[in-house]
Amino acid sequence: MLLADLSAETRGLLGWARLCTQLASFAQTKAAKGECEALLPFEARSEAEDWLQRAEEALRLAESVPGGLAFDGVHDIASDVERAERGGLLTGEALLALASTLAAARRLRRVIKEHGAQAAELALLVAEVRTFPELEQEIYRCIDDTGEVADRASEKLRDLRSGHRRLRAEIQRILLHLLQRRANCFQESLITQRGERFVVPVKVSHRDQVLGIVHDSSASGQTLFVEPMAVIDTTNRLVEGMRAEQVEIERLLAELAALVAERAAELLHLHRVLVDLDLAAARARYASWLGAVRPRFGGGGCRLVQVRHPLLVWQERHEQGTPVVAVDLPVDPAVRAVVITGPNTGGKTVTLKTLGLVVLMAQAGLFVPAREPAVLPWFDRVLADIGDEQSIEQNLSTFSGHIRRIVRILAALTPGALVLLDEVGAGTDPQEGAALARALLVHLAERAGLVLATTHYGELKALKYTQSHFENASVEFDLATLSPTYRLLWGVPGRSNALAIAERLGLDAQVVAAAQASLGEGDVELDRVIGALQEQLQAQEEQVRSTTRLRGEVERLQSDLLRQQVLLDAREATARARQDQQVREAVAEARAEVARVIRTLQRGDATAQQAQQASEALRAIGEAYRGEEPAAPTEYRPQPGDKVEIIPLGQMGEVLSPPDNGDQVRVQVGVLKLTVSASQLRRPGSPAPRPKARPPAEVPRPPAPPRQEPLVRTEAQTIDLRGRRVAEAEAVLEAELNRQRGPLWVIHGHGTGKLRDGVHEILERHPRVARFEFADRTEGGNGVTVVFLK
């Protein structure tokens, strides 16, 4: 009980209830809002991790699904299901709410399953959910949009209501006839009801002229509301029918409630899942609004970059508060206690509360308002003494209030606790208070996971230099403007700046000088050293900022140079291609000339000298082309992890596996994983290989169809015909052959060979097919045919 009370007090001091209220504003269902407002940090780290994962998946869904997880139509059905389980009736409105919730649950489950790769944990959450469409349909059949039992619910109900309409029409007809026939007896021509009976307004003076039962009178006593004898029997039959109708309605509602009761366990599970989904979505929306990141739990130390107080962020955005200053909290794993010093109103207490709230948020499965990376230890409890504990009712001074809470903290202390102390040792004699604070911090640092304490005592600033697991931090103060910057400086203690602030605020100079003179020489020297350290730290920070700017400029220049290099390479490749094309055209012309001369020789129209001249021209071109070729580069053997360029594609990739026996290499380009030949790869920046000119043949031959590049297999270039008949395969293959623009891999399998032979027959006669061959062994061998298109 002591620990529960102390933990609740700590949460109250940190403002946890306000944060939970803010979180609840991002929930969409009533049940989830209530659980957000009552949210507590989890005791088990695994539970916090689970909720962080769910929130992260909900964030990803919000980015890929318009509107994210929408809970329109979801109602709090738990109490109604429990009532039905106990044998109670459900109203039409409750049944409609249940049906609407079932439909909404089905939509949510479909959205999550469609994006299962992005939301594995949420998909697991909804995997066992049943939405009972048959129950939903039965409810909508029996209950209309207003929540009333519809005539179509049963034949008996339809007949009863049809009879009621006839009886009401008969009553109306009789009373209208009476009103017209004896108009002088009535105050006005009006038919009204008293309870279940139809009455007419009769003048008191004509009471004897209208026989019937008086059910009411007017306030003045001049009008009697009489049920004429002519309609009493008909009204009795109507009332009996209405009672029978009510019995039938209750029977139908009881049947629907029984259907709900039969599925009570599954429906309650569905409701729990919907609430959990809304809690995950609320966490995600809050994280997005807050600009928060997912915290990671480490073994020791704390690393929070640009962390902000979440309640101050809310105040800034919703209550026109001042801009929130982010602070860094880099606590080394070896550090067990941090002493934060500096002037009042500098942000020391806010820093304590920020860390406390962030730890509670992380352990409640919430993202934290910081930048990546956000790493925190797992604390088994958070204990705090923050604020003025003076109590008139309990006759306690400020010092007594602090000591009583610290006594309770020491009683609840564990090796995994986070302890936050504000103005430790304050409220009593400074010398004794400093001694007590020193002893307390040393004691806590030896027994707690991490201690953060704020103080004005100069003696505590020296703990870092006598205790290896202590660290100093200070809040920065701008003496020029007499205002705090709220920045947290690590590694150096802070100064109170009390005398400087007093002088700037107009305190008599003689008084300030007298105070300065009364300070001990050690205090003045320490203050001077601290000031020098702070100035040195600021100078170093400025150097870091300058270096960062220079590094950014160098990276930009390097990026520009790389882009220019790419452009130059592209231009060089274009020039080489143009030159190669010219050479190929010249070779082709020479070959054509040789062929023409040979044909002429065969006809006997040309001389041997002409044939010799054509052959010499072709040889000269070939010699010139070979003479321009660079020396063959050393064969490149790519290894896993190498960055390479795929020459045919002109794209950069990363090698995933070494070349196999068939010289094939697996390369990842972006999200694609490709299989290419090692000869098609080169190191970035190495010269591209030049194609070798084929030596001229003595007798001209028709050129073989060129092999189409790149030989890169993708899913879009692969069709699977296994299991199809040849006629079915022909239709699919015909469409792909007309659509594709590059090599096509056709999977036909081995089997009996009929499908393979049929595919080859189709390919042989198709006009777009240049040639085809079996694939490499690594890509299917004789079970796959590679088709090269014209």
Short mmCIF file of C-alpha atoms in Angstrom, two decimals, residues 399 403 424-440 457 459-460:
data_model
loop_
_atom_site.label_atom_id
_atom_site.label_comp_id
_atom_site.label_asym_id
_atom_site.label_seq_id
_atom_site.Cartn_x
_atom_site.Cartn_y
_atom_site.Cartn_z
CA PHE A 399 11.79 20.94 5.29
CA ILE A 403 12.00 14.74 4.79
CA VAL A 424 17.40 18.48 -2.07
CA GLY A 425 18.26 19.58 1.47
CA ALA A 426 16.48 22.94 1.17
CA GLY A 427 14.37 24.58 3.83
CA THR A 428 16.80 24.43 6.74
CA ASP A 429 20.22 25.69 7.84
CA PRO A 430 22.37 25.85 4.67
CA GLN A 431 25.37 24.12 6.19
CA GLU A 432 23.37 21.28 7.70
CA GLY A 433 21.13 21.08 4.64
CA ALA A 434 24.14 20.74 2.34
CA ALA A 435 25.67 18.02 4.54
CA LEU A 436 22.37 16.13 4.62
CA ALA A 437 21.92 16.49 0.86
CA ARG A 438 25.43 15.19 0.19
CA ALA A 439 24.96 12.14 2.39
CA LEU A 440 21.51 11.45 0.91
CA TYR A 457 24.37 24.09 -2.69
CA GLU A 459 29.23 21.69 -2.02
CA LEU A 460 27.21 19.26 -4.13
#
